[in-house]
Short mmCIF file of C-alpha atoms in Angstrom, two decimals:
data_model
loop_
_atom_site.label_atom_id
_atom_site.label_comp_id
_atom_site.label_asym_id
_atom_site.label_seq_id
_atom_site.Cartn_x
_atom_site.Cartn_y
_atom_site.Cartn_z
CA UNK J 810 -33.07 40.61 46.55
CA UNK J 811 -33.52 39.97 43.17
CA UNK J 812 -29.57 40.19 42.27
CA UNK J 813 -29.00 38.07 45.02
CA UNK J 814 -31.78 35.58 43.35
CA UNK J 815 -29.88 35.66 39.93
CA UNK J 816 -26.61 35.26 41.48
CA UNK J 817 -27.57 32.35 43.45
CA UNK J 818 -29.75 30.83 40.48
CA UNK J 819 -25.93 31.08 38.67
CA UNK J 820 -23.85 29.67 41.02
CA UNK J 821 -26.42 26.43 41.18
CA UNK J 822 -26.13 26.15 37.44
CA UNK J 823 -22.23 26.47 37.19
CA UNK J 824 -21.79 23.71 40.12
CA UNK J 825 -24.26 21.65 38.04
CA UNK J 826 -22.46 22.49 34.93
CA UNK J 827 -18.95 21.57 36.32
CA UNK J 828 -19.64 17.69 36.52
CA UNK J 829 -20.73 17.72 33.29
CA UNK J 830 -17.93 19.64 31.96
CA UNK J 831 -14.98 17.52 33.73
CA UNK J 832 -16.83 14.24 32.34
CA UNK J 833 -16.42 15.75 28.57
CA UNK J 834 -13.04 16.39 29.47
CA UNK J 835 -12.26 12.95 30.51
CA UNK J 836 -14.26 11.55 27.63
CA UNK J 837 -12.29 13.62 25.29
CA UNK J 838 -8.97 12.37 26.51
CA UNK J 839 -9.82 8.98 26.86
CA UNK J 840 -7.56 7.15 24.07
CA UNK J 841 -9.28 4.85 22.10
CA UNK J 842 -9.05 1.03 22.37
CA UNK J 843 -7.57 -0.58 19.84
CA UNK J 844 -8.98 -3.61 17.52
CA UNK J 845 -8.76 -6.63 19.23
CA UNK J 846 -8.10 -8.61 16.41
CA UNK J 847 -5.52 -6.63 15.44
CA UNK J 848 -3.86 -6.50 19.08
CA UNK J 849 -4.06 -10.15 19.24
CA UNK J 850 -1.39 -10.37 16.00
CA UNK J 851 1.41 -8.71 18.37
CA UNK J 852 2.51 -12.00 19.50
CA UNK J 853 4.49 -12.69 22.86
CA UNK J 854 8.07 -14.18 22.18
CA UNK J 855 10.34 -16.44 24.24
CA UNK J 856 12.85 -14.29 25.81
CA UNK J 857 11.52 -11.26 25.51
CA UNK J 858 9.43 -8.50 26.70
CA UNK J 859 7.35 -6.07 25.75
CA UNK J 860 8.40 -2.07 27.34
CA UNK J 861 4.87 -1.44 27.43
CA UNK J 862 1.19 -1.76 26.13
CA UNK J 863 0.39 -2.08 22.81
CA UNK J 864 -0.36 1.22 21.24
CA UNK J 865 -2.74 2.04 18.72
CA UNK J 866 -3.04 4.81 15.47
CA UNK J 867 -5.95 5.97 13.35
CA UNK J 868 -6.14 7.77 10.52
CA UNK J 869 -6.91 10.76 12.34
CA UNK J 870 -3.43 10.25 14.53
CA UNK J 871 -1.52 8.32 12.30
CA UNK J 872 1.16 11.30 11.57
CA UNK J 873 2.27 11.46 15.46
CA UNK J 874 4.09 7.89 14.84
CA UNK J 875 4.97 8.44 11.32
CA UNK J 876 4.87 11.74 10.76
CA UNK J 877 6.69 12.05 7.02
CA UNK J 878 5.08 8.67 5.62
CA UNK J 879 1.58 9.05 6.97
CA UNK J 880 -0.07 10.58 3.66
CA UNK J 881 1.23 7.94 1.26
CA UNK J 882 -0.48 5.27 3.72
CA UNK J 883 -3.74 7.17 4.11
CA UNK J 884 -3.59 6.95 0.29
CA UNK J 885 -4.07 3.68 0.28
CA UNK J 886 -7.06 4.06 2.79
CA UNK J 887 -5.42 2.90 5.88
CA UNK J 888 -7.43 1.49 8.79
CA UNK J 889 -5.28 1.20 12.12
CA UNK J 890 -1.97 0.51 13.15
CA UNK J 891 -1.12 -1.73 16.08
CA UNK J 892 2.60 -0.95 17.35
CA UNK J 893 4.67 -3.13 20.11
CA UNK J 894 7.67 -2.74 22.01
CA UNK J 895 10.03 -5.36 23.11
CA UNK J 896 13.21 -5.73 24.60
CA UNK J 897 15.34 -8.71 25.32
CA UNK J 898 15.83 -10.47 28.72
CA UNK J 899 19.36 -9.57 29.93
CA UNK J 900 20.60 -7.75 27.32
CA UNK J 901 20.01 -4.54 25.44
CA UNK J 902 18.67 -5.80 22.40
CA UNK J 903 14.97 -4.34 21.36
CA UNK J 904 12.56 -4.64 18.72
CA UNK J 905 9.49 -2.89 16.95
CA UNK J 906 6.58 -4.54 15.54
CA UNK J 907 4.13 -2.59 13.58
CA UNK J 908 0.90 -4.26 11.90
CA UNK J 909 -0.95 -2.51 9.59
CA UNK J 910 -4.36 -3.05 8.93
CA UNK J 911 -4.96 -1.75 5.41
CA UNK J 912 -8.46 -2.46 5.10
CA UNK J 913 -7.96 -5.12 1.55
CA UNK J 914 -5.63 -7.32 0.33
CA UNK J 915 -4.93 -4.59 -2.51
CA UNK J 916 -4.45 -2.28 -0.51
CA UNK J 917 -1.80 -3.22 1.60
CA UNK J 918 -0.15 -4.99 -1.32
CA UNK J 919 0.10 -1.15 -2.31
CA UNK J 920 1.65 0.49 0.25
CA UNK J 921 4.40 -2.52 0.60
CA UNK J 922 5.36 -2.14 -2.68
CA UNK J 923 5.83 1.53 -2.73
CA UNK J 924 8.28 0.87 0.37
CA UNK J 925 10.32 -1.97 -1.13
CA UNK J 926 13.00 -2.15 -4.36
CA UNK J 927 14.04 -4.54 -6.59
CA UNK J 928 17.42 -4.85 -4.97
CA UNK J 929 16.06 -5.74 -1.15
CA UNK J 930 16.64 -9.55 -0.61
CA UNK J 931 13.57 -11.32 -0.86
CA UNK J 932 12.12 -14.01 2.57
CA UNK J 933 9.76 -16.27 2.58
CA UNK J 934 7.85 -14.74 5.29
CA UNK J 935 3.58 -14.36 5.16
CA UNK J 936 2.62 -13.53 1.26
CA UNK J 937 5.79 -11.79 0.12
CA UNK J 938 8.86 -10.40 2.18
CA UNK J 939 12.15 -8.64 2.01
CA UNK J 940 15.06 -7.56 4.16
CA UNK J 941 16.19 -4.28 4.33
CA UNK J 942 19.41 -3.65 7.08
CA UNK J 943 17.69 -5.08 10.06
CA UNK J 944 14.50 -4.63 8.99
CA UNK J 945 12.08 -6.93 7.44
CA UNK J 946 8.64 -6.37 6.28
CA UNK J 947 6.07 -8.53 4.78
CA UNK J 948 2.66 -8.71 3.29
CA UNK J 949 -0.17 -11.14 4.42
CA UNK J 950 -3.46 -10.60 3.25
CA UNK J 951 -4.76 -6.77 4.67
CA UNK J 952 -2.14 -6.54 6.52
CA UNK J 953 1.62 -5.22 6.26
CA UNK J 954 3.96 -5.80 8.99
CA UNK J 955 7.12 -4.40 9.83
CA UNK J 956 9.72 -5.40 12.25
CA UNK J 957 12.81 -3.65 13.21
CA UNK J 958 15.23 -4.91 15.60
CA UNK J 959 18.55 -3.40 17.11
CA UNK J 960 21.54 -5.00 19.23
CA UNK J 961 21.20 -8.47 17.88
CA UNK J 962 24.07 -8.42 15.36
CA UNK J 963 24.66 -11.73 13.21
CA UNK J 964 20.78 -13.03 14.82
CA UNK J 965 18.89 -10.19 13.47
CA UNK J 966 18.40 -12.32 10.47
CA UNK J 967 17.22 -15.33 12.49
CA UNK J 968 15.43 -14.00 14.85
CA UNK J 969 13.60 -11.49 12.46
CA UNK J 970 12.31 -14.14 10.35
CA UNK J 971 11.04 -16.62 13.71
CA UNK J 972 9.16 -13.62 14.54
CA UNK J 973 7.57 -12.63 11.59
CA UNK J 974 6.46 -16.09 10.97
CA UNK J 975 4.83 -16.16 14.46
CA UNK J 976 2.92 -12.91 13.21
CA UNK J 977 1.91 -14.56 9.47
CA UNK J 978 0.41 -17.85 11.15
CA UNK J 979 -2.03 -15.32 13.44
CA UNK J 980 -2.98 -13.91 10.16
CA UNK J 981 -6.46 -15.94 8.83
CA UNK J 982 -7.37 -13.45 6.17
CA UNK J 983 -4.14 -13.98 3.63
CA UNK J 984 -5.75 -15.17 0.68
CA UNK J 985 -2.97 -14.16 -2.01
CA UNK J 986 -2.00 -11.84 -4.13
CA UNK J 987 -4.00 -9.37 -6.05
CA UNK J 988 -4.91 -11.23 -9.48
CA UNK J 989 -3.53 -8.06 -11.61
CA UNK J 990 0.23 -8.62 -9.87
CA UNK J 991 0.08 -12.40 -10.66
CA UNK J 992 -0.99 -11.64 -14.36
CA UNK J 993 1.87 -9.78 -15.34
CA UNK J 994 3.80 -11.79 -17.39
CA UNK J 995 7.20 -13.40 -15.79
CA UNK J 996 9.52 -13.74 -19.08
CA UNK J 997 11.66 -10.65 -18.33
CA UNK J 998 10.23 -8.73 -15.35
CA UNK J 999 11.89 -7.17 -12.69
CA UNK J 1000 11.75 -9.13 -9.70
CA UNK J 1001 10.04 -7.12 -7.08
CA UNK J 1002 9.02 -4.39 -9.36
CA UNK J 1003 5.51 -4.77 -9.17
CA UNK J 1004 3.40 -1.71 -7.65
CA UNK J 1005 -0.04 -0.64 -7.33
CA UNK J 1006 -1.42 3.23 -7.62
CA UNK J 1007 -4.72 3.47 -6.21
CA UNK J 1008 -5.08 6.77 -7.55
CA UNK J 1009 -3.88 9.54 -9.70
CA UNK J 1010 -2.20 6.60 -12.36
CA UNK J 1011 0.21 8.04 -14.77
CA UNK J 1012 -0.45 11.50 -12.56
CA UNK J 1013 -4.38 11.17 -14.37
CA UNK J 1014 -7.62 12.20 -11.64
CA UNK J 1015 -9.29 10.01 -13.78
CA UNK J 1016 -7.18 6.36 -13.97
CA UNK J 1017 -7.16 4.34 -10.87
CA UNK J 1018 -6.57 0.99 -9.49
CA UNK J 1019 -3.33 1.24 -11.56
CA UNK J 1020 -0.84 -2.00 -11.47
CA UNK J 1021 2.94 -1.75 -12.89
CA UNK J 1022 5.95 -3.34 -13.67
CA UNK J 1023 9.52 -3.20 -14.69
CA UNK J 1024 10.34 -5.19 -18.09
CA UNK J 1025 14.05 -6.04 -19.37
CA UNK J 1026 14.51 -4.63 -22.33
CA UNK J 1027 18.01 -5.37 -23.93
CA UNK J 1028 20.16 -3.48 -21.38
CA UNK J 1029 17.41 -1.20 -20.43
CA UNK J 1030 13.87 -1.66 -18.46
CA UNK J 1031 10.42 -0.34 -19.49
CA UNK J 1032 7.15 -0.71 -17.71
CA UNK J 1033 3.82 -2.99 -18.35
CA UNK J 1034 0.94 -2.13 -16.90
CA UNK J 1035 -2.77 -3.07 -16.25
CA UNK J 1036 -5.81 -0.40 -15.09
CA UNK J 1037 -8.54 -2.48 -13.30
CA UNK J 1038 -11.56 -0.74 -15.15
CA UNK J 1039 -14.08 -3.07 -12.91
CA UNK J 1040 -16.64 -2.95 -16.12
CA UNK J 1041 -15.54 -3.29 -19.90
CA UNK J 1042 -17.36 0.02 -20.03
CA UNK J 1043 -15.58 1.61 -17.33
CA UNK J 1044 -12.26 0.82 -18.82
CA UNK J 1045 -13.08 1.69 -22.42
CA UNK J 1046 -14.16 5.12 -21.17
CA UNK J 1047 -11.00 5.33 -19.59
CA UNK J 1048 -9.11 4.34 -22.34
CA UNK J 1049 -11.03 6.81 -24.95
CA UNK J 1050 -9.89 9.37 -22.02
CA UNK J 1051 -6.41 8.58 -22.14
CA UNK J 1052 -5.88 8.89 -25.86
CA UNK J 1053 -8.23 11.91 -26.25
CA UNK J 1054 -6.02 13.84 -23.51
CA UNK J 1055 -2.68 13.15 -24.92
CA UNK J 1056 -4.32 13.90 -28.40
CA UNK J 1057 -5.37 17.08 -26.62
CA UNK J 1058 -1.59 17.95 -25.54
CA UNK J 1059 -0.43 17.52 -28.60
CA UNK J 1060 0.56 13.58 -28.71
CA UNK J 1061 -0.79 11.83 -32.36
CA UNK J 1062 -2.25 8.47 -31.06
CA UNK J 1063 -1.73 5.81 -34.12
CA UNK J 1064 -3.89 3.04 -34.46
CA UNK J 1065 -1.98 -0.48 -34.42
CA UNK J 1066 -3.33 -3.90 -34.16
CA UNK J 1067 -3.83 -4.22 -30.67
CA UNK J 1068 -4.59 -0.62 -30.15
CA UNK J 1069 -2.85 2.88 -30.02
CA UNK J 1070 0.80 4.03 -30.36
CA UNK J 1071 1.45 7.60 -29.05
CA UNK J 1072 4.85 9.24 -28.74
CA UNK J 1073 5.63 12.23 -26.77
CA UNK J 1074 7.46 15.24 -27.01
CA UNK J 1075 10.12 13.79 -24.66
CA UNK J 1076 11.15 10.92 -27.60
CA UNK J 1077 9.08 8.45 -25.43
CA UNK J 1078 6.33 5.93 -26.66
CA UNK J 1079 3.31 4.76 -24.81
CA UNK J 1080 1.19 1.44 -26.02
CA UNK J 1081 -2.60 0.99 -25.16
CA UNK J 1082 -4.53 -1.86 -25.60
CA UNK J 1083 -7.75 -3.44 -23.59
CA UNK J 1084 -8.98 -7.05 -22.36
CA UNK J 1085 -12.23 -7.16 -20.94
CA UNK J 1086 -12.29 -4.87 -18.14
CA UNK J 1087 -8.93 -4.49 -18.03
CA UNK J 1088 -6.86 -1.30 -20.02
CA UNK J 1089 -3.06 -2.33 -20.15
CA UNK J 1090 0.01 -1.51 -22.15
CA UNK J 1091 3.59 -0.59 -22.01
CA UNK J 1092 4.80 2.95 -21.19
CA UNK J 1093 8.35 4.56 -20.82
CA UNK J 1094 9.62 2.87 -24.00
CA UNK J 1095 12.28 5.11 -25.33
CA UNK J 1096 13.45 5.66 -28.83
CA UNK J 1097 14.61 2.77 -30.50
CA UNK J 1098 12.96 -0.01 -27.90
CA UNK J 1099 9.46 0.53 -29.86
CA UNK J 1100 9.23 -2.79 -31.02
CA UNK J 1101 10.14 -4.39 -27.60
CA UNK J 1102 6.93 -1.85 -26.11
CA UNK J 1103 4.88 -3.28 -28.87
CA UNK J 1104 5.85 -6.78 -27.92
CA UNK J 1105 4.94 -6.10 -24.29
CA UNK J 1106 1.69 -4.43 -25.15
CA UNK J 1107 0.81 -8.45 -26.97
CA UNK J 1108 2.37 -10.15 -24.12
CA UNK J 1109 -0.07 -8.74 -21.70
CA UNK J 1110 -2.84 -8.95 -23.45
CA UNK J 1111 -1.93 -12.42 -24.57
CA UNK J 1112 -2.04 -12.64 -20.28
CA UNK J 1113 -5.00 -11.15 -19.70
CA UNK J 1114 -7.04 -13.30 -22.59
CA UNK J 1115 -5.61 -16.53 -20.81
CA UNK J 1116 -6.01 -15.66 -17.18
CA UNK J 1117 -9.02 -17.25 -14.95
CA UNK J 1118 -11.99 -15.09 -15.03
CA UNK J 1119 -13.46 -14.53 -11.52
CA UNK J 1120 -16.24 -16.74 -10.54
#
């Protein structure tokens, strides 16, 4: 009698149990809704239609969509990825649209310039935008979009560029570009060769918020660059870091007027200066361009002195 009394008292708590179970299970699997706001920027365009609901990515899932590019977006602290599917009335032509939310302006401006080179044709689509085959991507405010259509031949262009401007004027939040990118000097930079590192600048745990440029140099190119330090103590400390670890590898930093001169082992020189809260300076100058480094390194600081100071 008693076995019987435990058995029974068991089967009663597994039936109870098995409700519970199944609605974890279902909980578990139920996919999670995407923003709204973020939805709302897939637009719905004349002539075509989407293949199916609008799917969504977190950080946690971003790798099942992009699998090989996911890390270099979750280093720049991705948010969520809204991805739709379209496909032409009465033909065989289709179309992707993904919109990134990045989280900040910065951001996003940091991830689209690690995707795009000097050499992809530039459109004047949301903030800043370039073709690549029959691609185009753009940057408005948080967000980067990227559209990518097949089958339409000569209209890819056309069509591409319709689009994305239907996608930039749902966008409220563009509010320019980061201040550091439109402080680099324009007498001869790269076009399109501006980037931002969040972290790990010049392969350094301890620089961040990184900006950096390409710079003519005769018939060769060397780099500018600015290190948002926040605070004018913040970037002094990392500038005294800088110098003390290539001082510590062997590199003799040399004091010049508008800072420190250090040549590597490689036949290299890198220029240092500091304005405000801002470290910046020239790097990848090779032998016998040191003077056009130096005259970087007074270019940008020249910049930097002149530029609007945040109210």
């Amino acid at each position: 009698m008693k076995n019987m009394r435990a058995f029974t008292i068991g089967v009663l708590t597994a039936a109870l149990a098995a409700p519970l179970a199944f609605g974890q299970a279902q909980a578990e699997v139920q996919p999670r809704r995407g923003s709204p706001e973020l939805i709302k920027l897939v637009p719905r365009l004349d002539g075509w239609a989407p293949t199916e609901a609008v799917r969504s990515y977190f950080p946690d899932d971003l790798f099942e969509y992009i699998n090989g590019a996911a890390e270099s977006y979750l280093s720049y602290d991705f948010r969520e990825l809204a991805v739709g599917d379209f496909e032409r009335s009465g033909g065989d032509a289709t179309m992707t649209l993904e919109v990134y939310d990045m989280g900040t302006a910065v951001n996003a401006f940091g991830i689209f310039g690690a995707e795009r080179y000097p050499d992809n044709a530039a459109v004047p689509v949301g903030e800043l935008g370039y073709f690549e085959g029959e691609a185009l991507n753009f940057l408005a405010g948080r967000f980067y979009v990227k559209m990518l259509a097949f089958g339409l031949g000569e209209g890819t262009e056309p069509f591409l560029r319709e689009a994305g401007r239907k996608v930039a004027s749902g966008i409220k939040t563009a509010g320019g570009l980061p201040a550091l990118v439109l402080a680099f000097p324009k007498e001869g930079l790269v076009a399109r060769s501006e980037k931002y590192i969040k972290k790990n600048f010049m392969g350094y745990e301890f620089l961040r918020d990184g900006y950096v440029a390409a710079y003519r140099a005769g018939e060769r190119e060397i780099e500018g660059f600015f290190i948002d330090g926040r605070t004018e103590k913040d970037a002094e400390a990392m500038r005294v870091k800088l110098v003390e670890t290539l001082a510590a590898d062997g590199q003799t930093p040399e004091t010049i007027p508008l800072g420190v001169r250090v040549r590597n082992r490689y036949g290299q020189t890198l220029f240092v200066g500091r304005v405000g809260a801002v470290v910046c300076g020239a790097m990848r100058v090779p032998a016998g361009l040191e003077e056009a480094g130096q005259s970087l390194l007074r270019t940008l600081t020249v910049s930097l002195a002149e530029r609007p100071r945040p109210k």
